């Protein structure tokens, strides 16, 4: 009698981090290159957007094209910028301040830049099960959504306090999931055999005597808090594989550095290709007689 190999159910958790989160595309490209399909996904903030695009049926190459068509790089020529007039108009509209509702910007405008490409309106319509993480503002607890309307869940997950207005859903007032669960791999552990966690932040840079700007001070404080919570969670219950992208030096709202994010993320994720390939290759059959 021969024992047959059953491939493990692999879950993929994509963490938050603004523009850094677009680096998740490189991990999805790696998964596709080695023939590894996530059985279930989880996402926080930008990770939730990328996970939703993928879960709705968009492959990694299509997501890369979508993002590149809707973002502006520092290195692009005026001719290419003119071809992106619609994307420029969408970003200008999204960045218009909204002095109401507890935030400077509106999540629906920012999310709308990519939301039209998500091929589902509800969680139930997705091809791959998805868990989206936000934070209940009043209770301070992490709140996980996996049923019902999809876009409002993602809006809640990206609602960085002070930047975006909180989102009302399920009788709760929700803000950015990164406040309580930046890389939500623990959400997947009960549902999978193995879990891959992708952290697009990374360690802090070299000490400097330079005074941070106001934005650097506020967002840097969030980074410190996120890293502290993630380190504690990893000590208590680590994922099977953590892929750190090391993009800490890229400001989370600097969308002009998209090409750098994609390049560096591809290099960082490639280091773990052999580890992931081992999960795809069955062991030599052995007799049970």
PDB file of C-alpha atoms in Angstrom:
ATOM      1  CA  UNK A   1       0.000   0.000   0.000  1.00  0.00           C
ATOM      2  CA  UNK A   2       1.351   3.435  -0.953  1.00  0.00           C
ATOM      3  CA  UNK A   3       0.792   6.613   1.049  1.00  0.00           C
ATOM      4  CA  UNK A   4      -0.214   9.498  -1.235  1.00  0.00           C
ATOM      5  CA  UNK A   5       0.846  13.088  -0.684  1.00  0.00           C
ATOM      6  CA  UNK A   6      -1.939  15.613  -0.101  1.00  0.00           C
ATOM      7  CA  UNK A   7      -0.750  19.199  -0.763  1.00  0.00           C
ATOM      8  CA  UNK A   8      -1.136  21.404   2.304  1.00  0.00           C
ATOM      9  CA  UNK A   9      -3.808  24.090   2.444  1.00  0.00           C
ATOM     10  CA  UNK A  10      -1.731  27.257   2.342  1.00  0.00           C
ATOM     11  CA  UNK A  11      -3.085  30.548   3.624  1.00  0.00           C
ATOM     12  CA  UNK A  12      -1.593  33.887   2.610  1.00  0.00           C
ATOM     13  CA  UNK A  13      -1.819  36.943   4.874  1.00  0.00           C
ATOM     14  CA  UNK A  14      -1.020  40.333   3.324  1.00  0.00           C
ATOM     15  CA  UNK A  15      -0.154  43.126   5.739  1.00  0.00           C
ATOM     16  CA  UNK A  16      -0.868  46.840   5.627  1.00  0.00           C
ATOM     17  CA  UNK A  17       1.519  49.632   4.737  1.00  0.00           C
ATOM     18  CA  UNK A  18       0.136  52.072   2.174  1.00  0.00           C
ATOM     19  CA  UNK A  19       2.181  52.089  -1.022  1.00  0.00           C
ATOM     20  CA  UNK A  20       4.481  49.471   0.490  1.00  0.00           C
ATOM     21  CA  UNK A  21       1.524  47.087   0.343  1.00  0.00           C
ATOM     22  CA  UNK A  22       1.717  47.079  -3.442  1.00  0.00           C
ATOM     23  CA  UNK A  23       4.773  44.884  -2.906  1.00  0.00           C
ATOM     24  CA  UNK A  24       2.344  42.030  -2.252  1.00  0.00           C
ATOM     25  CA  UNK A  25       2.018  41.760  -6.026  1.00  0.00           C
ATOM     26  CA  UNK A  26       5.539  40.318  -6.146  1.00  0.00           C
ATOM     27  CA  UNK A  27       4.579  37.591  -3.655  1.00  0.00           C
ATOM     28  CA  UNK A  28       1.504  36.680  -5.709  1.00  0.00           C
ATOM     29  CA  UNK A  29       3.730  36.499  -8.796  1.00  0.00           C
ATOM     30  CA  UNK A  30       6.064  34.170  -6.897  1.00  0.00           C
ATOM     31  CA  UNK A  31       3.163  31.924  -5.856  1.00  0.00           C
ATOM     32  CA  UNK A  32       1.994  31.687  -9.463  1.00  0.00           C
ATOM     33  CA  UNK A  33       5.495  31.013 -10.775  1.00  0.00           C
ATOM     34  CA  UNK A  34       5.890  27.939  -8.575  1.00  0.00           C
ATOM     35  CA  UNK A  35       2.283  26.788  -8.974  1.00  0.00           C
ATOM     36  CA  UNK A  36       1.161  27.443  -5.405  1.00  0.00           C
ATOM     37  CA  UNK A  37      -2.419  28.690  -5.066  1.00  0.00           C
ATOM     38  CA  UNK A  38      -3.582  30.112  -1.729  1.00  0.00           C
ATOM     39  CA  UNK A  39      -6.549  28.247  -0.290  1.00  0.00           C
ATOM     40  CA  UNK A  40      -7.592  31.319   1.683  1.00  0.00           C
ATOM     41  CA  UNK A  41      -6.449  34.936   2.002  1.00  0.00           C
ATOM     42  CA  UNK A  42      -6.430  37.573   4.711  1.00  0.00           C
ATOM     43  CA  UNK A  43      -5.590  41.229   4.367  1.00  0.00           C
ATOM     44  CA  UNK A  44      -5.193  44.418   6.320  1.00  0.00           C
ATOM     45  CA  UNK A  45      -5.383  47.884   4.747  1.00  0.00           C
ATOM     46  CA  UNK A  46      -3.541  47.865   1.376  1.00  0.00           C
ATOM     47  CA  UNK A  47      -3.090  44.134   1.847  1.00  0.00           C
ATOM     48  CA  UNK A  48      -6.871  43.821   1.894  1.00  0.00           C
ATOM     49  CA  UNK A  49      -7.165  45.651  -1.444  1.00  0.00           C
ATOM     50  CA  UNK A  50      -4.573  43.446  -3.157  1.00  0.00           C
ATOM     51  CA  UNK A  51      -6.055  40.294  -1.593  1.00  0.00           C
ATOM     52  CA  UNK A  52      -9.551  41.260  -2.760  1.00  0.00           C
ATOM     53  CA  UNK A  53      -8.347  41.832  -6.327  1.00  0.00           C
ATOM     54  CA  UNK A  54      -6.688  38.414  -6.334  1.00  0.00           C
ATOM     55  CA  UNK A  55      -9.559  36.611  -4.623  1.00  0.00           C
ATOM     56  CA  UNK A  56     -11.980  38.052  -7.173  1.00  0.00           C
ATOM     57  CA  UNK A  57     -10.162  36.360 -10.043  1.00  0.00           C
ATOM     58  CA  UNK A  58      -7.453  38.826 -11.071  1.00  0.00           C
ATOM     59  CA  UNK A  59      -4.078  37.165 -11.510  1.00  0.00           C
ATOM     60  CA  UNK A  60      -0.842  38.793 -10.343  1.00  0.00           C
ATOM     61  CA  UNK A  61       0.107  40.078 -13.801  1.00  0.00           C
ATOM     62  CA  UNK A  62      -3.283  41.742 -14.217  1.00  0.00           C
ATOM     63  CA  UNK A  63      -3.023  43.369 -10.777  1.00  0.00           C
ATOM     64  CA  UNK A  64       0.414  44.719 -11.661  1.00  0.00           C
ATOM     65  CA  UNK A  65      -0.978  46.230 -14.876  1.00  0.00           C
ATOM     66  CA  UNK A  66      -3.945  47.729 -13.042  1.00  0.00           C
ATOM     67  CA  UNK A  67      -1.730  49.351 -10.412  1.00  0.00           C
ATOM     68  CA  UNK A  68       0.813  50.672 -12.907  1.00  0.00           C
ATOM     69  CA  UNK A  69      -1.947  52.164 -15.051  1.00  0.00           C
ATOM     70  CA  UNK A  70      -3.404  54.020 -12.064  1.00  0.00           C
ATOM     71  CA  UNK A  71      -0.264  55.297 -10.375  1.00  0.00           C
ATOM     72  CA  UNK A  72       2.289  57.927 -11.334  1.00  0.00           C
ATOM     73  CA  UNK A  73       6.039  57.253 -11.137  1.00  0.00           C
ATOM     74  CA  UNK A  74       8.762  59.873 -10.696  1.00  0.00           C
ATOM     75  CA  UNK A  75      10.606  58.468 -13.709  1.00  0.00           C
ATOM     76  CA  UNK A  76       7.734  58.666 -16.188  1.00  0.00           C
ATOM     77  CA  UNK A  77       7.992  60.974 -19.173  1.00  0.00           C
ATOM     78  CA  UNK A  78       5.533  63.773 -19.887  1.00  0.00           C
ATOM     79  CA  UNK A  79       4.207  61.734 -22.797  1.00  0.00           C
ATOM     80  CA  UNK A  80       3.341  58.805 -20.528  1.00  0.00           C
ATOM     81  CA  UNK A  81       1.850  61.171 -17.964  1.00  0.00           C
ATOM     82  CA  UNK A  82      -0.436  62.630 -20.618  1.00  0.00           C
ATOM     83  CA  UNK A  83      -1.662  59.136 -21.405  1.00  0.00           C
ATOM     84  CA  UNK A  84      -2.533  58.803 -17.725  1.00  0.00           C
ATOM     85  CA  UNK A  85      -4.737  61.898 -17.599  1.00  0.00           C
ATOM     86  CA  UNK A  86      -7.618  59.930 -16.129  1.00  0.00           C
ATOM     87  CA  UNK A  87      -5.424  58.454 -13.392  1.00  0.00           C
ATOM     88  CA  UNK A  88      -4.109  61.930 -12.550  1.00  0.00           C
ATOM     89  CA  UNK A  89      -7.647  63.278 -12.331  1.00  0.00           C
ATOM     90  CA  UNK A  90      -8.694  60.387 -10.075  1.00  0.00           C
ATOM     91  CA  UNK A  91      -5.768  60.985  -7.713  1.00  0.00           C
ATOM     92  CA  UNK A  92      -6.383  64.741  -7.579  1.00  0.00           C
ATOM     93  CA  UNK A  93     -10.010  64.089  -6.707  1.00  0.00           C
ATOM     94  CA  UNK A  94      -9.062  61.464  -4.108  1.00  0.00           C
ATOM     95  CA  UNK A  95      -6.574  63.818  -2.439  1.00  0.00           C
ATOM     96  CA  UNK A  96      -9.041  66.692  -2.031  1.00  0.00           C
ATOM     97  CA  UNK A  97      -9.395  67.317   1.726  1.00  0.00           C
ATOM     98  CA  UNK A  98     -12.683  66.440   3.375  1.00  0.00           C
ATOM     99  CA  UNK A  99     -13.014  68.301   6.670  1.00  0.00           C
ATOM    100  CA  UNK A 100     -15.768  66.196   8.107  1.00  0.00           C
ATOM    101  CA  UNK A 101     -16.326  62.731   9.463  1.00  0.00           C
ATOM    102  CA  UNK A 102     -13.088  62.413  11.432  1.00  0.00           C
ATOM    103  CA  UNK A 103     -10.609  62.292   8.557  1.00  0.00           C
ATOM    104  CA  UNK A 104      -8.792  64.454   6.000  1.00  0.00           C
ATOM    105  CA  UNK A 105      -9.588  62.182   3.036  1.00  0.00           C
ATOM    106  CA  UNK A 106     -12.509  60.010   2.003  1.00  0.00           C
ATOM    107  CA  UNK A 107     -11.883  56.268   1.782  1.00  0.00           C
ATOM    108  CA  UNK A 108     -14.412  55.817  -1.011  1.00  0.00           C
ATOM    109  CA  UNK A 109     -12.481  58.175  -3.311  1.00  0.00           C
ATOM    110  CA  UNK A 110      -9.102  56.516  -2.674  1.00  0.00           C
ATOM    111  CA  UNK A 111     -10.515  52.993  -2.838  1.00  0.00           C
ATOM    112  CA  UNK A 112     -12.412  53.892  -6.004  1.00  0.00           C
ATOM    113  CA  UNK A 113      -9.132  54.152  -7.922  1.00  0.00           C
ATOM    114  CA  UNK A 114      -8.769  50.361  -7.714  1.00  0.00           C
ATOM    115  CA  UNK A 115     -12.215  49.168  -6.610  1.00  0.00           C
ATOM    116  CA  UNK A 116     -13.671  49.095 -10.121  1.00  0.00           C
ATOM    117  CA  UNK A 117     -11.271  46.246 -10.911  1.00  0.00           C
ATOM    118  CA  UNK A 118     -12.490  43.991  -8.079  1.00  0.00           C
ATOM    119  CA  UNK A 119     -14.774  41.436  -9.715  1.00  0.00           C
ATOM    120  CA  UNK A 120     -17.099  40.981  -6.765  1.00  0.00           C
ATOM    121  CA  UNK A 121     -19.456  43.021  -4.642  1.00  0.00           C
ATOM    122  CA  UNK A 122     -19.746  40.553  -1.762  1.00  0.00           C
ATOM    123  CA  UNK A 123     -17.416  38.124  -0.003  1.00  0.00           C
ATOM    124  CA  UNK A 124     -19.603  35.260  -1.188  1.00  0.00           C
ATOM    125  CA  UNK A 125     -18.846  36.067  -4.849  1.00  0.00           C
ATOM    126  CA  UNK A 126     -15.073  35.723  -4.449  1.00  0.00           C
ATOM    127  CA  UNK A 127     -13.217  32.781  -6.002  1.00  0.00           C
ATOM    128  CA  UNK A 128     -10.940  32.438  -2.947  1.00  0.00           C
ATOM    129  CA  UNK A 129     -12.225  32.892   0.626  1.00  0.00           C
ATOM    130  CA  UNK A 130     -11.063  36.200   2.098  1.00  0.00           C
ATOM    131  CA  UNK A 131     -10.852  37.674   5.593  1.00  0.00           C
ATOM    132  CA  UNK A 132     -10.538  41.468   5.915  1.00  0.00           C
ATOM    133  CA  UNK A 133      -9.342  42.998   9.172  1.00  0.00           C
ATOM    134  CA  UNK A 134     -10.360  46.349  10.658  1.00  0.00           C
ATOM    135  CA  UNK A 135     -10.392  47.762  14.202  1.00  0.00           C
ATOM    136  CA  UNK A 136     -13.442  48.607  16.296  1.00  0.00           C
ATOM    137  CA  UNK A 137     -12.729  52.189  17.358  1.00  0.00           C
ATOM    138  CA  UNK A 138     -14.751  52.113  20.573  1.00  0.00           C
ATOM    139  CA  UNK A 139     -13.823  48.649  21.861  1.00  0.00           C
ATOM    140  CA  UNK A 140     -10.239  48.762  20.554  1.00  0.00           C
ATOM    141  CA  UNK A 141     -10.552  45.171  19.344  1.00  0.00           C
ATOM    142  CA  UNK A 142      -9.632  43.684  15.996  1.00  0.00           C
ATOM    143  CA  UNK A 143     -12.718  43.024  13.856  1.00  0.00           C
ATOM    144  CA  UNK A 144     -12.643  40.410  11.089  1.00  0.00           C
ATOM    145  CA  UNK A 145     -15.086  40.462   8.168  1.00  0.00           C
ATOM    146  CA  UNK A 146     -15.683  37.584   5.740  1.00  0.00           C
ATOM    147  CA  UNK A 147     -19.373  37.862   4.817  1.00  0.00           C
ATOM    148  CA  UNK A 148     -21.625  40.417   3.156  1.00  0.00           C
ATOM    149  CA  UNK A 149     -20.622  43.585   1.251  1.00  0.00           C
ATOM    150  CA  UNK A 150     -16.968  43.629   0.281  1.00  0.00           C
ATOM    151  CA  UNK A 151     -16.121  47.264  -0.462  1.00  0.00           C
ATOM    152  CA  UNK A 152     -17.285  48.672   2.870  1.00  0.00           C
ATOM    153  CA  UNK A 153     -15.108  46.079   4.610  1.00  0.00           C
ATOM    154  CA  UNK A 154     -12.064  47.217   2.633  1.00  0.00           C
ATOM    155  CA  UNK A 155     -12.949  50.876   3.271  1.00  0.00           C
ATOM    156  CA  UNK A 156     -12.914  50.146   6.991  1.00  0.00           C
ATOM    157  CA  UNK A 157      -9.625  48.254   6.768  1.00  0.00           C
ATOM    158  CA  UNK A 158      -7.806  51.195   5.112  1.00  0.00           C
ATOM    159  CA  UNK A 159      -9.272  53.925   7.336  1.00  0.00           C
ATOM    160  CA  UNK A 160      -6.024  55.192   8.890  1.00  0.00           C
ATOM    161  CA  UNK A 161      -7.041  57.330  11.908  1.00  0.00           C
ATOM    162  CA  UNK A 162      -6.754  61.042  11.231  1.00  0.00           C
ATOM    163  CA  UNK A 163      -6.246  60.486   7.511  1.00  0.00           C
ATOM    164  CA  UNK A 164      -9.471  58.710   6.557  1.00  0.00           C
ATOM    165  CA  UNK A 165     -12.840  58.953   8.245  1.00  0.00           C
ATOM    166  CA  UNK A 166     -13.985  55.891  10.221  1.00  0.00           C
ATOM    167  CA  UNK A 167     -16.484  53.576   8.512  1.00  0.00           C
ATOM    168  CA  UNK A 168     -19.793  52.449   9.991  1.00  0.00           C
ATOM    169  CA  UNK A 169     -20.513  48.770   9.413  1.00  0.00           C
ATOM    170  CA  UNK A 170     -22.275  45.993  11.305  1.00  0.00           C
ATOM    171  CA  UNK A 171     -23.245  48.445  14.047  1.00  0.00           C
ATOM    172  CA  UNK A 172     -19.605  49.332  14.674  1.00  0.00           C
ATOM    173  CA  UNK A 173     -17.364  52.316  13.995  1.00  0.00           C
ATOM    174  CA  UNK A 174     -14.316  50.863  12.259  1.00  0.00           C
ATOM    175  CA  UNK A 175     -10.823  52.175  11.526  1.00  0.00           C
ATOM    176  CA  UNK A 176      -7.633  50.795   9.969  1.00  0.00           C
ATOM    177  CA  UNK A 177      -6.955  47.137  10.724  1.00  0.00           C
ATOM    178  CA  UNK A 178      -3.268  47.849  11.193  1.00  0.00           C
ATOM    179  CA  UNK A 179      -4.022  49.516  14.535  1.00  0.00           C
ATOM    180  CA  UNK A 180      -4.574  46.062  16.070  1.00  0.00           C
ATOM    181  CA  UNK A 181      -3.459  43.480  13.491  1.00  0.00           C
ATOM    182  CA  UNK A 182      -1.041  44.710  10.846  1.00  0.00           C
ATOM    183  CA  UNK A 183      -0.222  41.263   9.403  1.00  0.00           C
ATOM    184  CA  UNK A 184      -3.307  39.084  10.073  1.00  0.00           C
ATOM    185  CA  UNK A 185      -1.798  35.614   9.694  1.00  0.00           C
ATOM    186  CA  UNK A 186      -3.346  34.455  12.979  1.00  0.00           C
ATOM    187  CA  UNK A 187      -6.794  34.839  11.399  1.00  0.00           C
ATOM    188  CA  UNK A 188      -5.869  32.077   8.923  1.00  0.00           C
ATOM    189  CA  UNK A 189      -4.176  29.598  11.250  1.00  0.00           C
ATOM    190  CA  UNK A 190      -7.408  27.781  12.230  1.00  0.00           C
ATOM    191  CA  UNK A 191      -8.295  27.329   8.540  1.00  0.00           C
ATOM    192  CA  UNK A 192      -4.978  26.211   6.982  1.00  0.00           C
ATOM    193  CA  UNK A 193      -2.200  23.678   7.272  1.00  0.00           C
ATOM    194  CA  UNK A 194       0.450  26.341   6.668  1.00  0.00           C
ATOM    195  CA  UNK A 195       0.367  30.111   6.668  1.00  0.00           C
ATOM    196  CA  UNK A 196       2.594  32.608   4.860  1.00  0.00           C
ATOM    197  CA  UNK A 197       2.689  36.117   6.334  1.00  0.00           C
ATOM    198  CA  UNK A 198       3.960  39.077   4.312  1.00  0.00           C
ATOM    199  CA  UNK A 199       5.209  42.122   6.229  1.00  0.00           C
ATOM    200  CA  UNK A 200       5.913  45.076   3.942  1.00  0.00           C
ATOM    201  CA  UNK A 201       7.290  47.327   6.672  1.00  0.00           C
ATOM    202  CA  UNK A 202      10.486  46.060   8.207  1.00  0.00           C
ATOM    203  CA  UNK A 203      13.045  47.175  10.724  1.00  0.00           C
ATOM    204  CA  UNK A 204      13.763  50.815  11.508  1.00  0.00           C
ATOM    205  CA  UNK A 205      16.599  52.575   9.730  1.00  0.00           C
ATOM    206  CA  UNK A 206      19.888  53.860  11.042  1.00  0.00           C
ATOM    207  CA  UNK A 207      19.703  56.456  13.844  1.00  0.00           C
ATOM    208  CA  UNK A 208      19.756  60.065  12.694  1.00  0.00           C
ATOM    209  CA  UNK A 209      19.981  63.454  14.357  1.00  0.00           C
ATOM    210  CA  UNK A 210      17.602  64.936  11.776  1.00  0.00           C
ATOM    211  CA  UNK A 211      14.264  66.081  13.157  1.00  0.00           C
ATOM    212  CA  UNK A 212      11.359  64.243  11.516  1.00  0.00           C
ATOM    213  CA  UNK A 213       8.653  66.158   9.707  1.00  0.00           C
ATOM    214  CA  UNK A 214       5.153  66.212  11.199  1.00  0.00           C
ATOM    215  CA  UNK A 215       3.999  63.445   8.830  1.00  0.00           C
ATOM    216  CA  UNK A 216       7.124  61.361   9.549  1.00  0.00           C
ATOM    217  CA  UNK A 217       6.609  61.747  13.284  1.00  0.00           C
ATOM    218  CA  UNK A 218       2.946  60.664  13.210  1.00  0.00           C
ATOM    219  CA  UNK A 219       3.328  57.834  10.719  1.00  0.00           C
ATOM    220  CA  UNK A 220       6.626  56.760  12.301  1.00  0.00           C
ATOM    221  CA  UNK A 221       4.853  56.393  15.638  1.00  0.00           C
ATOM    222  CA  UNK A 222       2.314  54.097  13.952  1.00  0.00           C
ATOM    223  CA  UNK A 223       5.199  52.055  12.520  1.00  0.00           C
ATOM    224  CA  UNK A 224       6.744  51.632  15.961  1.00  0.00           C
ATOM    225  CA  UNK A 225       3.440  50.527  17.498  1.00  0.00           C
ATOM    226  CA  UNK A 226       2.736  48.127  14.631  1.00  0.00           C
ATOM    227  CA  UNK A 227       6.186  46.545  14.875  1.00  0.00           C
ATOM    228  CA  UNK A 228       5.875  46.093  18.652  1.00  0.00           C
ATOM    229  CA  UNK A 229       2.517  44.319  18.391  1.00  0.00           C
ATOM    230  CA  UNK A 230       3.707  42.135  15.498  1.00  0.00           C
ATOM    231  CA  UNK A 231       6.878  41.084  17.356  1.00  0.00           C
ATOM    232  CA  UNK A 232       4.852  40.068  20.399  1.00  0.00           C
ATOM    233  CA  UNK A 233       2.404  38.073  18.284  1.00  0.00           C
ATOM    234  CA  UNK A 234       5.238  36.283  16.478  1.00  0.00           C
ATOM    235  CA  UNK A 235       6.757  35.199  19.801  1.00  0.00           C
ATOM    236  CA  UNK A 236       3.452  33.779  20.996  1.00  0.00           C
ATOM    237  CA  UNK A 237       2.332  32.086  17.772  1.00  0.00           C
ATOM    238  CA  UNK A 238       4.549  32.532  14.709  1.00  0.00           C
ATOM    239  CA  UNK A 239       3.472  31.896  11.101  1.00  0.00           C
ATOM    240  CA  UNK A 240       4.990  28.997   9.168  1.00  0.00           C
ATOM    241  CA  UNK A 241       6.820  31.480   6.959  1.00  0.00           C
ATOM    242  CA  UNK A 242       7.281  35.231   7.321  1.00  0.00           C
ATOM    243  CA  UNK A 243       8.384  37.221   4.270  1.00  0.00           C
ATOM    244  CA  UNK A 244       9.715  40.649   5.341  1.00  0.00           C
ATOM    245  CA  UNK A 245       9.936  43.150   2.488  1.00  0.00           C
ATOM    246  CA  UNK A 246      12.119  45.722   4.281  1.00  0.00           C
ATOM    247  CA  UNK A 247      10.357  48.773   2.820  1.00  0.00           C
ATOM    248  CA  UNK A 248      10.372  50.776   6.051  1.00  0.00           C
ATOM    249  CA  UNK A 249      12.244  53.673   4.397  1.00  0.00           C
ATOM    250  CA  UNK A 250       9.467  54.307   1.839  1.00  0.00           C
ATOM    251  CA  UNK A 251       6.756  56.683   3.146  1.00  0.00           C
ATOM    252  CA  UNK A 252       3.418  54.913   3.112  1.00  0.00           C
ATOM    253  CA  UNK A 253       1.716  57.558   0.947  1.00  0.00           C
ATOM    254  CA  UNK A 254       4.524  58.102  -1.577  1.00  0.00           C
ATOM    255  CA  UNK A 255       2.822  56.480  -4.558  1.00  0.00           C
ATOM    256  CA  UNK A 256       5.415  57.922  -6.937  1.00  0.00           C
ATOM    257  CA  UNK A 257       7.806  55.130  -5.842  1.00  0.00           C
ATOM    258  CA  UNK A 258       5.660  52.249  -7.058  1.00  0.00           C
ATOM    259  CA  UNK A 259       8.350  50.907  -9.428  1.00  0.00           C
ATOM    260  CA  UNK A 260      10.889  50.832  -6.594  1.00  0.00           C
ATOM    261  CA  UNK A 261       8.405  49.036  -4.354  1.00  0.00           C
ATOM    262  CA  UNK A 262       7.749  46.368  -6.982  1.00  0.00           C
ATOM    263  CA  UNK A 263      11.436  45.869  -7.773  1.00  0.00           C
ATOM    264  CA  UNK A 264      12.583  45.598  -4.167  1.00  0.00           C
ATOM    265  CA  UNK A 265       9.647  43.353  -3.242  1.00  0.00           C
ATOM    266  CA  UNK A 266      10.465  40.947  -6.058  1.00  0.00           C
ATOM    267  CA  UNK A 267      14.059  40.737  -4.798  1.00  0.00           C
ATOM    268  CA  UNK A 268      12.968  40.227  -1.176  1.00  0.00           C
ATOM    269  CA  UNK A 269      10.370  37.556  -1.917  1.00  0.00           C
ATOM    270  CA  UNK A 270      12.674  35.600  -4.264  1.00  0.00           C
ATOM    271  CA  UNK A 271      14.811  34.681  -1.241  1.00  0.00           C
ATOM    272  CA  UNK A 272      11.958  32.444  -0.037  1.00  0.00           C
ATOM    273  CA  UNK A 273      11.225  30.685  -3.323  1.00  0.00           C
ATOM    274  CA  UNK A 274      12.913  27.415  -2.356  1.00  0.00           C
ATOM    275  CA  UNK A 275      11.083  27.317   0.983  1.00  0.00           C
ATOM    276  CA  UNK A 276       7.762  27.630  -0.807  1.00  0.00           C
ATOM    277  CA  UNK A 277       8.698  25.105  -3.497  1.00  0.00           C
ATOM    278  CA  UNK A 278       9.223  22.448  -0.827  1.00  0.00           C
ATOM    279  CA  UNK A 279       5.547  22.726   0.027  1.00  0.00           C
ATOM    280  CA  UNK A 280       4.610  21.925  -3.579  1.00  0.00           C
ATOM    281  CA  UNK A 281       6.857  18.898  -4.072  1.00  0.00           C
ATOM    282  CA  UNK A 282       5.478  15.609  -2.672  1.00  0.00           C
ATOM    283  CA  UNK A 283       7.854  13.423  -0.671  1.00  0.00           C
ATOM    284  CA  UNK A 284       8.941  10.090  -2.085  1.00  0.00           C
ATOM    285  CA  UNK A 285       6.122   7.542  -1.688  1.00  0.00           C
ATOM    286  CA  UNK A 286       6.632   4.982   1.060  1.00  0.00           C
ATOM    287  CA  UNK A 287       4.991   1.661   1.559  1.00  0.00           C
ATOM    288  CA  UNK A 288       2.659   1.164   4.504  1.00  0.00           C
ATOM    289  CA  UNK A 289       2.918  -2.624   4.308  1.00  0.00           C
TER     290      UNK A 289
END
